[in-house]
Short mmCIF file of C-alpha atoms in Angstrom, two decimals:
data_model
loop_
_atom_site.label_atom_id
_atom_site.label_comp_id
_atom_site.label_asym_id
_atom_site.label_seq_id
_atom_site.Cartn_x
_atom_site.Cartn_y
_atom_site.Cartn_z
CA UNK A 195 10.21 16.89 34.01
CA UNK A 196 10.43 19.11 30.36
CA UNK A 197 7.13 20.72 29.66
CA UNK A 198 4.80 18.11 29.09
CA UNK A 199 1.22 19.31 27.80
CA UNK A 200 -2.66 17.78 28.55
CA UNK A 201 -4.44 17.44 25.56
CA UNK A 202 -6.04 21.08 26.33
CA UNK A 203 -3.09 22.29 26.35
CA UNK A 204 -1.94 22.39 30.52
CA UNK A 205 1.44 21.74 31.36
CA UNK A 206 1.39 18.53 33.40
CA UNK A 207 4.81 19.28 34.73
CA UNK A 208 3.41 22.34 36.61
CA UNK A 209 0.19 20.49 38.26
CA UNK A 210 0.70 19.09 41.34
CA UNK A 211 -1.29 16.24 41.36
CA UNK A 212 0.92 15.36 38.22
CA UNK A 213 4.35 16.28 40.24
CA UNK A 214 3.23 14.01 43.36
CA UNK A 215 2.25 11.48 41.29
CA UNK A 216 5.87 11.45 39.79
CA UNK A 217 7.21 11.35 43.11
CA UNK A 218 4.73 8.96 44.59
CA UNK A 219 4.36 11.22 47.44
CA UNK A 220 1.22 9.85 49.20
CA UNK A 221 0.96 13.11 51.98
CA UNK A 222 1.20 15.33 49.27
CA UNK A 223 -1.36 13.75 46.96
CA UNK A 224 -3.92 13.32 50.29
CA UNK A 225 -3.27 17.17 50.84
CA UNK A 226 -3.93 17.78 46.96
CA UNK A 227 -7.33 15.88 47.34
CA UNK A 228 -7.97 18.27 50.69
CA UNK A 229 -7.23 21.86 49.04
CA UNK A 230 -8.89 20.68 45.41
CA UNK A 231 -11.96 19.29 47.24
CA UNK A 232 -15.53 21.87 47.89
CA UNK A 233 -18.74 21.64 48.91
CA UNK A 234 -20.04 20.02 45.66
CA UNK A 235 -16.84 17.90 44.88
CA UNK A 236 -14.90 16.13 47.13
CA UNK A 237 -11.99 14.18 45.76
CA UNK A 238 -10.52 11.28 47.65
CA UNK A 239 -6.27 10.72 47.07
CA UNK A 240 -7.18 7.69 44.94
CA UNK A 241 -8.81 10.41 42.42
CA UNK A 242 -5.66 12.89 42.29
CA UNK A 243 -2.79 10.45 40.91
CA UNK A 244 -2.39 11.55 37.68
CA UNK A 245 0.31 10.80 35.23
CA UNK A 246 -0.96 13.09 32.72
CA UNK A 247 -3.78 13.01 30.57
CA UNK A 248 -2.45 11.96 27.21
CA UNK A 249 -0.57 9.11 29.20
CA UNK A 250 -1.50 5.58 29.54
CA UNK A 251 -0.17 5.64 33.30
CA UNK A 252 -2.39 7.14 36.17
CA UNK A 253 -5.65 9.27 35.56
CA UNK A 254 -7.17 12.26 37.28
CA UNK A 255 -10.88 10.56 38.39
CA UNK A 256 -12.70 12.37 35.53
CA UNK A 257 -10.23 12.18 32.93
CA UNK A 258 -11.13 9.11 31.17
CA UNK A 259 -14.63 11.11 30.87
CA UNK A 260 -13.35 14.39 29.94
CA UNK A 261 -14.60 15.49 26.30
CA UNK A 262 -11.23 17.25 24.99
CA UNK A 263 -9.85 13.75 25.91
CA UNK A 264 -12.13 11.82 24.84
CA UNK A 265 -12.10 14.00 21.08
CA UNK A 266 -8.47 14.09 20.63
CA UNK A 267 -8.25 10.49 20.98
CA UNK A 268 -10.65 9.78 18.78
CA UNK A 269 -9.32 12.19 16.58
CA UNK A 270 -5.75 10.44 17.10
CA UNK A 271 -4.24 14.13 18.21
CA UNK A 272 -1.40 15.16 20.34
CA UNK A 273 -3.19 17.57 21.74
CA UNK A 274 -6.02 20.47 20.41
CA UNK A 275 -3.74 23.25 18.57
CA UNK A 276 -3.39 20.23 15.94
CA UNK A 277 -7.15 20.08 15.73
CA UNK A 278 -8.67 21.47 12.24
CA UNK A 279 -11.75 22.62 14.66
CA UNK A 280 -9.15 24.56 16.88
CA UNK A 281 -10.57 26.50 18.99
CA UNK A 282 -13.85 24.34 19.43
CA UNK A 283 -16.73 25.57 21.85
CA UNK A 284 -15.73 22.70 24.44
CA UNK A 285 -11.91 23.71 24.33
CA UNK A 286 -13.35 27.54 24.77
CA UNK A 287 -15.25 26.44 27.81
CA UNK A 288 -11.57 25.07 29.39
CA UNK A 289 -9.73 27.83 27.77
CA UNK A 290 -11.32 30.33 29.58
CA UNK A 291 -10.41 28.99 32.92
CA UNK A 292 -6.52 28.20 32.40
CA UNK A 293 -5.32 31.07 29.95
CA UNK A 294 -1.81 29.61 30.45
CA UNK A 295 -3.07 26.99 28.36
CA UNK A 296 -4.63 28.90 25.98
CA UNK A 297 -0.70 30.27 25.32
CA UNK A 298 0.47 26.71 25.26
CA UNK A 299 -1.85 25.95 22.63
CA UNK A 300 -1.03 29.11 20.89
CA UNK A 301 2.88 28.73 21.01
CA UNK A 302 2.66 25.30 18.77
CA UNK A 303 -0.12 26.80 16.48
CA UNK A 304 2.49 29.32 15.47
CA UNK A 305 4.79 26.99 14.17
CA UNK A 306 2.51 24.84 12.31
#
């Protein structure tokens, strides 16, 4: 799988719930759910599949409810570095968390 960006701008082909769900590994998405689960979250293998979030396959549990989503839908976007609002207080909030993203976002902004 080629690089294949979220609509905040992670590489899908790098996140494992996203690489088991391509190889419908079923151990591999119940250990996913194990490590990725806490305290105040726990995630059952159902949750993980994910065929990426700008997909119509398989969602991560909270996708369908996640506002970047939700936005760049709405706003009929590939992803946020298209986004005349770029970079928004709500993509901030993820940004900050996965600065790998933040360069994926950054590489297409430069050739726009």
């Amino acid at each position: 799988m080629g690089k294949m960006l979220s609509y905040c701008g992670i590489n899908c082909a790098e996140c494992p719930a996203c690489l088991a769900t391509q190889k419908n590994d079923a151990e591999e998405i119940k250990k996913i759910a194990n490590e990725w689960s806490n305290d105040e979250m726990k995630f059952t293998p159902e949750e993980i599949y994910c065929e990426g979030c700008s997909n119509d396959g398989k969602l991560f549990s909270w996708a369908p409810n996640c506002d970047i989503r939700i936005c760049c839908v709405d706003k009929k976007l590939e992803n946020c570095a298209y986004c005349d609002n770029y970079i928004c207080d709500t993509l901030k909030n993820s940004l900050d968390k996965s600065p790998s993203a933040k360069e994926n976002l950054e590489e297409i902004r430069q050739k726009l």
